[in-house]
Each structure stands twice: as C-alpha cells, then as structure tokens.
CSV table of C-alpha atoms in Angstrom, one decimal:
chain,number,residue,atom,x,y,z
R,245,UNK,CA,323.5,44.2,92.0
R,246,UNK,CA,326.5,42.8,90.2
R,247,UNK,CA,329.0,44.9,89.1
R,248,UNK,CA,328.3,43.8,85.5
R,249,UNK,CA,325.0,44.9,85.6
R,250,UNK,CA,326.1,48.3,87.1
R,251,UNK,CA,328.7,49.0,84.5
R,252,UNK,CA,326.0,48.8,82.1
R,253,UNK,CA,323.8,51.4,83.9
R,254,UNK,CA,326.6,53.8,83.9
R,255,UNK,CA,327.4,53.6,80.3
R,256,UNK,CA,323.6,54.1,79.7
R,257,UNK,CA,323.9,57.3,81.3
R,258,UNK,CA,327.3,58.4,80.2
R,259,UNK,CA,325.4,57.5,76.8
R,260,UNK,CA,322.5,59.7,77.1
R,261,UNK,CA,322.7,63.5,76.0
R,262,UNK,CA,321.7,65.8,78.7
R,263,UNK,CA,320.4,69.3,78.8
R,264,UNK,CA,319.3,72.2,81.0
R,265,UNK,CA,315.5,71.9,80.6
R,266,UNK,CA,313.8,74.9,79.1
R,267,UNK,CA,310.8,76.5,80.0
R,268,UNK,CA,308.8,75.8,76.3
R,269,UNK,CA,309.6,71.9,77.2
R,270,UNK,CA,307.9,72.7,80.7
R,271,UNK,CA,305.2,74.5,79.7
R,272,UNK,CA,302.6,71.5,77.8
R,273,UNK,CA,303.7,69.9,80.9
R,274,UNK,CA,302.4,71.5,83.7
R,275,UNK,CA,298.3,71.0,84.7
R,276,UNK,CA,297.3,73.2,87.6
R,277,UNK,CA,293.5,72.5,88.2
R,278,UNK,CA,291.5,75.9,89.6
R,279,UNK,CA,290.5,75.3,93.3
R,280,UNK,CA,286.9,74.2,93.5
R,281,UNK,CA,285.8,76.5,96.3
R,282,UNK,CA,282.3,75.2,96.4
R,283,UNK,CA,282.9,72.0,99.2
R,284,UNK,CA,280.2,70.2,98.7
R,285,UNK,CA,280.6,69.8,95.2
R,286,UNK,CA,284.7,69.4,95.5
R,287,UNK,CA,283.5,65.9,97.8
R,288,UNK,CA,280.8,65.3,95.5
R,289,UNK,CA,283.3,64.9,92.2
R,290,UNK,CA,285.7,62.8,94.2
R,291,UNK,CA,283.2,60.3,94.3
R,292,UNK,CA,283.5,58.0,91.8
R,293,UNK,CA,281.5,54.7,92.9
R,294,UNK,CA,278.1,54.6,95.1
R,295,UNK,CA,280.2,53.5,97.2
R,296,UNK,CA,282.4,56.3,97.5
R,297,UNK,CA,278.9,58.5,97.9
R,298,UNK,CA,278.3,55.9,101.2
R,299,UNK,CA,281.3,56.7,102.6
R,300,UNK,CA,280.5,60.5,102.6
R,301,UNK,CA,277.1,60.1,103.9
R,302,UNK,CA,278.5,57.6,106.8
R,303,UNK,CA,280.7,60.5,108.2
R,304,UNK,CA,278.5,63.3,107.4
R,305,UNK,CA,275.4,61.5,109.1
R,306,UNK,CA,274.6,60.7,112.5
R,307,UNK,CA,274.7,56.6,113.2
R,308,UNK,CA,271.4,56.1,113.9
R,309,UNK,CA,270.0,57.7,110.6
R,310,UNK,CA,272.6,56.3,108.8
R,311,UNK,CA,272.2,53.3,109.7
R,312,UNK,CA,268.6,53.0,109.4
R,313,UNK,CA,269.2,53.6,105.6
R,314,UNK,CA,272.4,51.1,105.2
R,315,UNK,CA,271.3,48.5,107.6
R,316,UNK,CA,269.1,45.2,106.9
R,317,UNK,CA,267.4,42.6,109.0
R,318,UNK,CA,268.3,40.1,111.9
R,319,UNK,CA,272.0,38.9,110.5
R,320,UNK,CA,271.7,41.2,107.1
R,321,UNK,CA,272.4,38.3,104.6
R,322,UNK,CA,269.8,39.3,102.9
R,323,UNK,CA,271.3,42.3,101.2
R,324,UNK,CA,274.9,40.7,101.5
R,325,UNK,CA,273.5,37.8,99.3
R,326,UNK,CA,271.9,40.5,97.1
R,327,UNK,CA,275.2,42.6,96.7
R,328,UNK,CA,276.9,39.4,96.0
R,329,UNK,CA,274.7,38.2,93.2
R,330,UNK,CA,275.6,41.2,91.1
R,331,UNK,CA,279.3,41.0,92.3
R,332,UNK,CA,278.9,37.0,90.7
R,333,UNK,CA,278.2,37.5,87.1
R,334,UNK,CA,280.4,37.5,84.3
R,335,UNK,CA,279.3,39.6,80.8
R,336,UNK,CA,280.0,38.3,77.7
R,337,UNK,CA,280.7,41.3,75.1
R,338,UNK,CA,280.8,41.2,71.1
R,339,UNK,CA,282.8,43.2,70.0
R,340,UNK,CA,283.1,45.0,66.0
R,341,UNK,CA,280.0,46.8,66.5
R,342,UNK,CA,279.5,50.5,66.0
R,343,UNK,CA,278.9,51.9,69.4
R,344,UNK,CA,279.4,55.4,69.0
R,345,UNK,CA,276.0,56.4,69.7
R,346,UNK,CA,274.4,54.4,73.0
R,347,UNK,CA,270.7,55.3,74.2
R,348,UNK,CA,269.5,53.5,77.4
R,349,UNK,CA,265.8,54.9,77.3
R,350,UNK,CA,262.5,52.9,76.2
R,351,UNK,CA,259.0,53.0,77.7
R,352,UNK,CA,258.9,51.6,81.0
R,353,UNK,CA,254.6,51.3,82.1
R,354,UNK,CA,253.5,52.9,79.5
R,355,UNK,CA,255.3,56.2,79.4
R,356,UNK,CA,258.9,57.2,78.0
R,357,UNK,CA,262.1,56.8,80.5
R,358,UNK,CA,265.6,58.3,79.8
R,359,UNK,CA,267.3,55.3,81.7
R,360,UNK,CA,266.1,52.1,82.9
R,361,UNK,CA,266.2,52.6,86.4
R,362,UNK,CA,263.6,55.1,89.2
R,363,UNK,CA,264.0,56.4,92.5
R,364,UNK,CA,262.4,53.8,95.3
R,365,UNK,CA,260.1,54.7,97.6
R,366,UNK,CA,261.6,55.6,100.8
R,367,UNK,CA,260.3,56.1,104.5
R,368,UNK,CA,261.4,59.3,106.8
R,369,UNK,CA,263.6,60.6,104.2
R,370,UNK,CA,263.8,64.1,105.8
R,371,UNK,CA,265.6,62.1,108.6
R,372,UNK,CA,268.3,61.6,106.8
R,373,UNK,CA,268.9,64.8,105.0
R,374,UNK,CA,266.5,68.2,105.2
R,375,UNK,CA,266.1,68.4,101.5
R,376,UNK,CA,264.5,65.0,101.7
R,377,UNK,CA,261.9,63.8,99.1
R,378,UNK,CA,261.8,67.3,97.1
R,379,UNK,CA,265.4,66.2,96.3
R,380,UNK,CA,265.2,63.1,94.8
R,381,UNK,CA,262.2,64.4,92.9
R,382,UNK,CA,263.8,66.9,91.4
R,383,UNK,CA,266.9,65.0,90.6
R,384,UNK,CA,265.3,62.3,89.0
R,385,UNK,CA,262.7,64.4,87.0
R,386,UNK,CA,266.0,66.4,85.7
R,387,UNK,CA,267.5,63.0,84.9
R,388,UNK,CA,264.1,61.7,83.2
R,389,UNK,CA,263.1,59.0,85.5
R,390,UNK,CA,260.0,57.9,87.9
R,391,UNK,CA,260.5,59.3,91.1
R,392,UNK,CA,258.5,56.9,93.7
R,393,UNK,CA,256.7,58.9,97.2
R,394,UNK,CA,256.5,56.6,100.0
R,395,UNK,CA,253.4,56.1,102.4
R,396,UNK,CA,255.2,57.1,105.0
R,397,UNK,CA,257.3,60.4,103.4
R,398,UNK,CA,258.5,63.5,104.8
R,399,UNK,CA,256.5,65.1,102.4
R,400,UNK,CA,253.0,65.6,101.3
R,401,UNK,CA,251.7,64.5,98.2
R,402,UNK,CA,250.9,68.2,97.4
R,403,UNK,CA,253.8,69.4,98.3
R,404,UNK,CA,256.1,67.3,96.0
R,405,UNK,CA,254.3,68.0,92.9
R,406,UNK,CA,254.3,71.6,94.2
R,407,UNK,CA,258.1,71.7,93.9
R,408,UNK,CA,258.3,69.1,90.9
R,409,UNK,CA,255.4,69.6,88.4
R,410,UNK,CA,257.5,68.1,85.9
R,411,UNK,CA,258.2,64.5,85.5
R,412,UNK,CA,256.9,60.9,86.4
R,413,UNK,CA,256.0,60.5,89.8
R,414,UNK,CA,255.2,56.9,91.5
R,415,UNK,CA,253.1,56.6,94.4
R,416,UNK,CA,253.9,53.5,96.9
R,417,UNK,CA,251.3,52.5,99.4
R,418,UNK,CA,251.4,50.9,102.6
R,419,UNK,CA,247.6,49.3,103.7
R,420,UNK,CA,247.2,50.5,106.9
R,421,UNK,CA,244.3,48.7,109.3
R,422,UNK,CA,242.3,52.0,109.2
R,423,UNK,CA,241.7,51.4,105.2
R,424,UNK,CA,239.4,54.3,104.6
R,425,UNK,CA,242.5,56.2,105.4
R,426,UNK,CA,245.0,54.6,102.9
R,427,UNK,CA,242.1,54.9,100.0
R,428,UNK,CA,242.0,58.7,100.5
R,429,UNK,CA,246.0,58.8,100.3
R,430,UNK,CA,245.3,56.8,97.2
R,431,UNK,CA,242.8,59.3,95.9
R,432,UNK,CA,245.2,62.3,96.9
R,433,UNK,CA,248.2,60.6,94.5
R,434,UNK,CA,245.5,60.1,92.2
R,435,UNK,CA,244.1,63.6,91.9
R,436,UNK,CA,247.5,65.3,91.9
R,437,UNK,CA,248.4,63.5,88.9
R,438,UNK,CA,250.6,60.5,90.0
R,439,UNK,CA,250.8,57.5,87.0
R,440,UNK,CA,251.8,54.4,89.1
R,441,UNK,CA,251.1,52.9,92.3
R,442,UNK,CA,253.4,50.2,93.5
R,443,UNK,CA,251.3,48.3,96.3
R,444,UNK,CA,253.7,47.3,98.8
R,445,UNK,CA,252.6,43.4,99.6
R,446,UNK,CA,256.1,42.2,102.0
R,447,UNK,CA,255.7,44.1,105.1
R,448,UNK,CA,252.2,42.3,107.5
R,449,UNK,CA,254.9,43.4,109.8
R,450,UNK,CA,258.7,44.6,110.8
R,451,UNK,CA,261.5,43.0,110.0
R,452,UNK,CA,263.8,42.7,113.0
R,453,UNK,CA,266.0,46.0,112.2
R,454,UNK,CA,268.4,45.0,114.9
R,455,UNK,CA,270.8,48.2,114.0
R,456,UNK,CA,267.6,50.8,114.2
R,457,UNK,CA,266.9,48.9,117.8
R,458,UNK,CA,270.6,49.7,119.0
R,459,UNK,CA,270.8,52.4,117.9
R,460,UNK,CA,267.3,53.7,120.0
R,461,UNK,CA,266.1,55.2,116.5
R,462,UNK,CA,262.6,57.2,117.2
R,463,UNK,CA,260.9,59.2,115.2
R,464,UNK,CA,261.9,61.4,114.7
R,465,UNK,CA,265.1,61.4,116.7
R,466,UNK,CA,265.2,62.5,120.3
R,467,UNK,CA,267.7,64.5,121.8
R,468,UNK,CA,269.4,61.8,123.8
R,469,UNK,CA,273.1,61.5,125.7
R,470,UNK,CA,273.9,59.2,123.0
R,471,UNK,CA,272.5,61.2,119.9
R,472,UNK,CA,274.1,64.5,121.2
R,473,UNK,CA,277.7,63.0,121.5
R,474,UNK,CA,277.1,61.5,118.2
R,475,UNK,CA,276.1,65.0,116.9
R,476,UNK,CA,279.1,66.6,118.1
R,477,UNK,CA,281.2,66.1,114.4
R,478,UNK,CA,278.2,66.3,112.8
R,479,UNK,CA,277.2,69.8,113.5
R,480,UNK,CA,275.4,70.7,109.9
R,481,UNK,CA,272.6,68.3,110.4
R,482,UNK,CA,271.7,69.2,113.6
R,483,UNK,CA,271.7,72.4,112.4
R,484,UNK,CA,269.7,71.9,109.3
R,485,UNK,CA,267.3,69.8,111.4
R,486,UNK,CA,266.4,72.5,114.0
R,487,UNK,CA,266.4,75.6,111.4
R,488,UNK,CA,264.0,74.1,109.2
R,489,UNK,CA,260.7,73.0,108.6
R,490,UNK,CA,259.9,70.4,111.4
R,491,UNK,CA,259.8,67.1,110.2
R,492,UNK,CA,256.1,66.2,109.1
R,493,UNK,CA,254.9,62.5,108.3
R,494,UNK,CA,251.6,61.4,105.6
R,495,UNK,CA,250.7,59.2,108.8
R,496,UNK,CA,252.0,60.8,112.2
R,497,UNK,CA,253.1,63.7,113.5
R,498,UNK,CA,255.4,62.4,116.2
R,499,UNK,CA,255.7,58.5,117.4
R,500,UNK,CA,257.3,57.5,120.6
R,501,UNK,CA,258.4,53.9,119.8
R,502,UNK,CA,260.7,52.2,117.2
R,503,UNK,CA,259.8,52.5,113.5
R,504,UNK,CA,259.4,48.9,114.0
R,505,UNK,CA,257.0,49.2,116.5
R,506,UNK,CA,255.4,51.9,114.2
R,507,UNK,CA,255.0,49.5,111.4
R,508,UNK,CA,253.4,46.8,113.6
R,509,UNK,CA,250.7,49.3,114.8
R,510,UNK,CA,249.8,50.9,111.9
R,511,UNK,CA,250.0,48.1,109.0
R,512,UNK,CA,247.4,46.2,108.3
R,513,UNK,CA,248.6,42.2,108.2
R,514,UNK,CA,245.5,40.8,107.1
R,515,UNK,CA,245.9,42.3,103.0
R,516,UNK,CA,245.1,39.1,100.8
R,517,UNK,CA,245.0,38.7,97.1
R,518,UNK,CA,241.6,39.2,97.1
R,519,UNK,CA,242.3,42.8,98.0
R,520,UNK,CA,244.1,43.7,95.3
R,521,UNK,CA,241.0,43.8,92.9
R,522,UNK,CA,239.7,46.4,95.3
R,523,UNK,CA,242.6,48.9,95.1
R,524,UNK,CA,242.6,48.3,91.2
R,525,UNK,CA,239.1,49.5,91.8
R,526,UNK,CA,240.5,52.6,93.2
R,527,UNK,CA,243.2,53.3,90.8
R,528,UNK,CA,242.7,55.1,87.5
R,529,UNK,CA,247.2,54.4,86.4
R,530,UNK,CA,249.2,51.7,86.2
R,531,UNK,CA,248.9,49.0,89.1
R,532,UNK,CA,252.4,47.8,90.5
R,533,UNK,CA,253.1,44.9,93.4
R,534,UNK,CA,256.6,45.3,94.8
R,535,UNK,CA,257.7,42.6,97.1
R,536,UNK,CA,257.7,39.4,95.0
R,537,UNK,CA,259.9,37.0,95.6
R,538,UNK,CA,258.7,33.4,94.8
R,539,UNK,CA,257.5,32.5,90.9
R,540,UNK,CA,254.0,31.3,92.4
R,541,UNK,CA,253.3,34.5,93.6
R,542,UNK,CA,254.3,37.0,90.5
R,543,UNK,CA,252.1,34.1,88.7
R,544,UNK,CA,249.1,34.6,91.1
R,545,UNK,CA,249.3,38.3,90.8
R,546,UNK,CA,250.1,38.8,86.8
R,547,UNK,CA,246.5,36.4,86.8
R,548,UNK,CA,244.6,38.9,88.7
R,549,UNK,CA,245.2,41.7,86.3
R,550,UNK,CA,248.0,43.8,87.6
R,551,UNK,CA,250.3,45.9,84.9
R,552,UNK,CA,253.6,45.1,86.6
R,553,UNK,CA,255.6,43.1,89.3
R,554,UNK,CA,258.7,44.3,91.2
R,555,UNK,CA,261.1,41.2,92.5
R,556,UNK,CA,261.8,42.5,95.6
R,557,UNK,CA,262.9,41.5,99.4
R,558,UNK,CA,262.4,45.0,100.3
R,559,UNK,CA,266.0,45.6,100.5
R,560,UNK,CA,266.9,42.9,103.3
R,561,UNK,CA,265.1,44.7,105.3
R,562,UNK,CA,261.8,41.9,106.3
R,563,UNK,CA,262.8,38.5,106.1
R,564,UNK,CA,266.7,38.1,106.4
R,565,UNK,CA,267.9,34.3,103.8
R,566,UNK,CA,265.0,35.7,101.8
R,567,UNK,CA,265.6,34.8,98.0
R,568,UNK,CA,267.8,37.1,96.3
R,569,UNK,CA,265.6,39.1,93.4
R,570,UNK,CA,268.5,39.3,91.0
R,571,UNK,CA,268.5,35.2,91.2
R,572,UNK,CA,264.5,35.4,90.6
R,573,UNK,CA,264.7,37.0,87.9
R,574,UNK,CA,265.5,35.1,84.5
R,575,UNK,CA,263.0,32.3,85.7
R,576,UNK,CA,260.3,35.1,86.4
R,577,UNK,CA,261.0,36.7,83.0
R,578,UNK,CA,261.3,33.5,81.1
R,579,UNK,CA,257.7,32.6,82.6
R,580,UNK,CA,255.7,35.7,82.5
R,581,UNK,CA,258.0,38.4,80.4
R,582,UNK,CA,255.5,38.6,77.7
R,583,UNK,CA,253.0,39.5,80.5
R,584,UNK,CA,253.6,42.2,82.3
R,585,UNK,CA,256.8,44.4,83.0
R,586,UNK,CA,259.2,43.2,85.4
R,587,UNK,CA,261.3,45.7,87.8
R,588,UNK,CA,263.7,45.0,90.1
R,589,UNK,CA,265.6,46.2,93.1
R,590,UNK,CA,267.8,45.2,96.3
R,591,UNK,CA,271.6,45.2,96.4
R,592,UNK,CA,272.0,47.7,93.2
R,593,UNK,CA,275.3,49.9,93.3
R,594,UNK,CA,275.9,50.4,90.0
R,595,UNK,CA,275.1,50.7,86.6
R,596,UNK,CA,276.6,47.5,85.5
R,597,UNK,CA,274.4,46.0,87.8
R,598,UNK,CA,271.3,47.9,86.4
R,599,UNK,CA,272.2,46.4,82.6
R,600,UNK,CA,272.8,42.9,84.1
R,601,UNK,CA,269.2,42.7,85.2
R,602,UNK,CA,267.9,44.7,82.3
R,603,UNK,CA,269.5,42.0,80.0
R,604,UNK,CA,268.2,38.7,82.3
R,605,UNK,CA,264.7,40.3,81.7
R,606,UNK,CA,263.7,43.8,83.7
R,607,UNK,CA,261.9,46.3,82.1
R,608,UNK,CA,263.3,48.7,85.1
R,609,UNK,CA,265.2,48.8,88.5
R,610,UNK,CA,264.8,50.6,91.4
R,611,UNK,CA,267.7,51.9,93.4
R,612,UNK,CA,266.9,52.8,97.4
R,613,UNK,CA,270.0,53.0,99.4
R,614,UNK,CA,272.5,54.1,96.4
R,615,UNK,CA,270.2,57.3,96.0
R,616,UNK,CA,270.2,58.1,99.7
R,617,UNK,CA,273.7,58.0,99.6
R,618,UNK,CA,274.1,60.4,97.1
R,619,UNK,CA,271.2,62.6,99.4
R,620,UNK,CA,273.3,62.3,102.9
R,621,UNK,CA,276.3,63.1,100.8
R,622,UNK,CA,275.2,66.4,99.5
R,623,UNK,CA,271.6,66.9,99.2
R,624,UNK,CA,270.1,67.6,95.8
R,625,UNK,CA,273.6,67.7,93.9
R,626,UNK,CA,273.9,64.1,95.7
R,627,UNK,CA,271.3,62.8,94.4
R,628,UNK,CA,272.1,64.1,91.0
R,629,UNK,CA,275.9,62.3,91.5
R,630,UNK,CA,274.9,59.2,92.6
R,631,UNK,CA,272.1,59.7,89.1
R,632,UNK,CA,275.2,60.3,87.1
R,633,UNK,CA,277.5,57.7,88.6
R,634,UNK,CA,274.5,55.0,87.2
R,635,UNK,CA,273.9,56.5,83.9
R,636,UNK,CA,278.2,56.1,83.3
R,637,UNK,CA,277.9,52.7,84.4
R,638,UNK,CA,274.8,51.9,82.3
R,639,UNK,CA,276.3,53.6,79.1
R,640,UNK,CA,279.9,52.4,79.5
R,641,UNK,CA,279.4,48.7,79.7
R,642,UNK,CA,276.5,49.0,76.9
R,643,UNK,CA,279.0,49.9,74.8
R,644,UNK,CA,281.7,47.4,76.2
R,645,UNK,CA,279.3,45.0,75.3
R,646,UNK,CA,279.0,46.0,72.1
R,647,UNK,CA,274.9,47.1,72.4
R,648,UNK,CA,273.8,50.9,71.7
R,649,UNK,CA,270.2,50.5,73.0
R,650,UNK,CA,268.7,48.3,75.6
R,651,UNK,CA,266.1,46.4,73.1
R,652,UNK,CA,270.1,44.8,72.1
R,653,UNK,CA,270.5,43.5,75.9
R,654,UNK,CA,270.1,39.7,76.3
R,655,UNK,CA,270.4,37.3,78.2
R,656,UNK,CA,273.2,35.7,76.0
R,657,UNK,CA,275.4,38.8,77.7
R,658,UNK,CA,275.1,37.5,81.1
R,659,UNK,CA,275.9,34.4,83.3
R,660,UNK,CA,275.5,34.4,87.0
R,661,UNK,CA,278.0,32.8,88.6
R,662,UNK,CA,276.5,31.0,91.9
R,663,UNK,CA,277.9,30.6,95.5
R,664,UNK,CA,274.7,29.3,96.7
R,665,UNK,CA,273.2,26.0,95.2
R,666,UNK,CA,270.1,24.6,96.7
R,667,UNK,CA,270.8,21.0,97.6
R,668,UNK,CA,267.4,19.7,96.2
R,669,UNK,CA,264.1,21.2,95.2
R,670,UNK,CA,261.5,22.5,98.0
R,671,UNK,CA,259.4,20.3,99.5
C-alpha cells in the first residue's frame, strides 16, 4: 500500500469518534433463532430448491431406490435435454402493473385447481419411502391439486381414498395383456370416485434403465451383500421397511426379476388407437393420454375424442434422444389448444419452469421426481416442501412478470433459447 494511501487511513480513524458500545445499541441487534428440535423439519426448511430436497433424499435413501427414481434411460439425455430446455428460456416481464394480489388457480378438466401443476403417477412408491402414495395424496389434496395413483402403486385404490376422501384423485393405467384385468382396475377407480384417467400410451415395453440394472433393483428389494452395506448409514429405512406394512403391489405380490423385466411381461405391446375408443367406453370421467411426443400423434388422438393430452417422454425413462415435451409444446398448443387441454411434464424443478410452460400453452404440469424428492426427504412434510417450494416459484415470478392470474400468461413472456437445431426437416 503506499504510504500516502496509509496516511489517509489513519487520519480516517483518528477522525472518527469512538465509544464503549452500550448494551441498548446491542440489543435491536442481536437475532437468536429458537432451536428447531423437530429434525426432520429443521432439514426440511433448509431446503430451499428441489434440488436441495434431492440432495436430502440421495443420502437418506439407499442407491438402488434412489436411483430408480433419479435415473433415466440408456445414456439419460433424455431428461438432461429436458432439464436444459427449462434452464434455456429467457422471460420477458412488464413491469407498472399492480401485483399485489397473484392467484395461480383455474379449472384444469373440468374441475377447480389451486395451482397449475398435479402429482404424477408413480410406480413402487412405498420403495422409496413407507408413507408412500397416502403421502402425496394427502399433500397434494391439502395443497388443492390432482393427485395421480399409478397402475402399479404401493397402494390400493381403496385404500387411498380411505386415507384421502378429500380432493381430486387421477387414476393412470397401464394395459396389461391380461385386459379383463386392467378394465376391473378401471372399474375399481371408477367406483371409488376417481375423475380422470390418464392412459399411459409410451411404455409396449422397458426402457433400458441401465442404473436400476446395476444397481440389481428387484422388487421389492432383496436383502443382498450389496444392499446391506448400502443400508448401513441408512438405518431408518430399513427400519421403516421391516416395521411396517409389507410392501403390497395393484399387480404382484412379489417379482423375482428387474422392474424391467416386469414391465416386458406384464404390458401389453400390441395397444393401438383403435383401443382407445374401447376404454373411453369404459370410463364414465375425463379421458387423458400421457406419452405424446410427436404433433401427428396428439392430432390422431384429439380426433378420436379424448378430453386431454399430456406431452410426455415419460420422464427419460423409455426412449433416451426422445423429443423434449417442453420444445413440443408451443407447436402442439398453437395447433390444437382450442381443442383439448394440454399437460405437461419431464425435467420440472421448479416453479418457474411450471409458469414457462403454462404461458407456451399448458393447461397443467405434472411433476414426478421433484415430489419424490420431497417424499425420500421427509415423508408427508416432504412432499408438502417440495408443494411449497413450486407454489413460491409459481407466485414469485407471476408477479416478476408483472401477471396476477395465469389467464395473463402468454407466450409473449417466454422465448426458448435452443442448443439443439435440427439440421433439416424429417424425412
């Protein structure tokens, strides 16, 4: 430092009049926060992000349930790509508007939703935490919005609406070969009072799930070398495992093989358009396919009389370079918005990402993976984090971008930004 400089510094501080501090000056000063002895939610409120909430899960979880949930297909660019897409926007707010009052509910099929995104189905969610499917159910009927049961739950039909009488409830089906079978779950869902079915149409069969392979992932786990080293850190889920209800499957009671090898057995790969007349047939609510992901195809389906589409690559999970849904979208909605309702999932971790794809032209968006973080995380209260984590997101940047309800959100508030230009047109 030169010594001119220096002099000035010590004249500054000759300069300043100094005092014993008091304690009246201290006192407005001094913010001790009361110990949060509850532990699971002290880790819960340090999470900030979704992806915080997957970084608890990953150490509270053993690998090969957590990585059933986190990982994708073959290579996983698939959800990469999908992750990215959101990452590669830019919003364009107006600003001068009166925002103190933001609501991010409407009517999503027919029925009344507090925010613009439900609970996907999920498989073998019990695997992954003991409160499972009850969970989410409850969270998301606290929270106002559809809560979707999976073919291949942890929990009955019956039992879910035991536990949650209250609230939307979604039912997804799987077509297995043995139809007769998969019409009687349909009546079940039907007769207990469920509003939606979302027809799963992108799995004729498993996606190479090369993490689930490594990882010898069986259903449900067994009690290997590998899984009981793995368990050691992880005591509380063994224990919550083996001190409650054994695990019990809509489809199987126990399976020896991989779920991929599960899937290949028991789903029928033969479902055509043609079919989807006959479970309309069958349904008396709203009629849902999830697994679009080429215009052609939501076309063909919106023509044969469904109520809504979900752009989906079924989280990365099937065909790995699939398109991204999030790209899909403002082609699908510009073409056949005024049709039907258009949902949305794959690569969603926050709530900016849900209002991005509400303003290109969803009427909803389902999140998967960012819900069973919150679940591995902490159970119910996780679920009800990672809820409240997406409802921040969604109301802050609606009112960053100067909109108080989503009927605002437009297209004119987004560009995507794109790493990945096609060279020329398909064949």
């Amino acid at each position: 430092m030169h010594i001119t400089t220096v002099a000035h510094w010590l004249d500054g501080l000759m300069a300043i009049k100094r005092r014993v501090p008091r304690a009246r000056d201290l006192a407005p000063l001094i913010r001790f926060k009361r110990p949060e002895l509850d532990r699971t939610k002290r880790r819960l409120d340090a999470a900030l992000t979704i992806e915080d909430l997957r970084r608890i899960a990953k150490r509270r979880t053993p690998k090969a349930a957590f990585d059933y949930t986190d990982g994708a297909a073959d290579d996983e660019l698939s959800l990469q790509r999908a992750r990215q897409a959101f990452r590669d926007i830019e919003f364009h707010p107006t600003i001068l508007r009166d925002v103190t009052n933001v609501t991010a509910g409407w009517n999503v099929l027919g029925q009344p939703v507090a925010l613009p995104f439900g609970i996907a189905p999920t498989g073998f969610t019990r695997l992954l935490h003991t409160e499972g499917e009850i969970a989410g159910a409850r969270a998301a009927a606290a929270a106002g919005i559809p809560f979707s049961l999976s073919t291949v739950a942890t929990c009955s039909i019956e039992d879910v609406v035991t536990a949650v009488p209250q609230g939307r409830k979604w039912f997804q089906l799987y077509m297995w070969r043995d139809r007769d079978r998969s019409m009687a779950l349909v009546r079940r869902a039907a007769d207990a009072g469920f509003d939606t079915m979302l027809v799963t149409v992108d799995v004729p069969i498993a996606g190479a799930r090369l993490r689930d392979v490594r990882n010898g992932m069986s259903i449900p786990p067994a009690l290997t070398l590998r899984t009981v080293l793995d368990a050691l850190p992880r005591p509380h889920w063994w224990f919550d495992l083996l001190t409650t209800e054994p695990l019990a499957f809509a489809s199987l009671d126990r399976w020896p093989g991989s779920v991929a090898e599960y899937v290949n057995t028991m789903f029928d790969p033969s479902v055509t358009f043609d079919d989807l007349a006959w479970i309309k047939s069958q349904w008396p609510g709203k009629l849902v396919v999830k697994g679009i992901q080429t215009l052609d195809d939501a076309r063909a389906v919106v023509d044969r009389g469904v109520d809504g589409i979900v752009l989906s690559n079924h989280g990365g999970r099937q065909l790995d370079r699939a398109p991204v849904p999030f790209h899909l979208l403002p082609s699908v909605a510009r073409e056949l918005g005024k049709d039907t309702e258009i949902l949305l999932d794959t690569g969603i971790m926050s709530g900016a990402d849900i209002v991005a794809a509400i303003a290109l032209g969803a009427r909803c968006t389902l999140v998967g993976r960012a819900y069973l973080y919150g679940l591995m995380a902490g159970g119910e209260p996780g679920v009800k984090r990672a809820i409240d984590i997406l409802e921040g997101g969604i109301t802050r940047t609606m009112a960053l971008l100067g909109v108080t309800c989503l009927e605002e959100l437009a297209a004119k508030h987004v560009t995507q930004l794109r790493r990945l230009v096609p060279i020329g047109p398909p064949a």
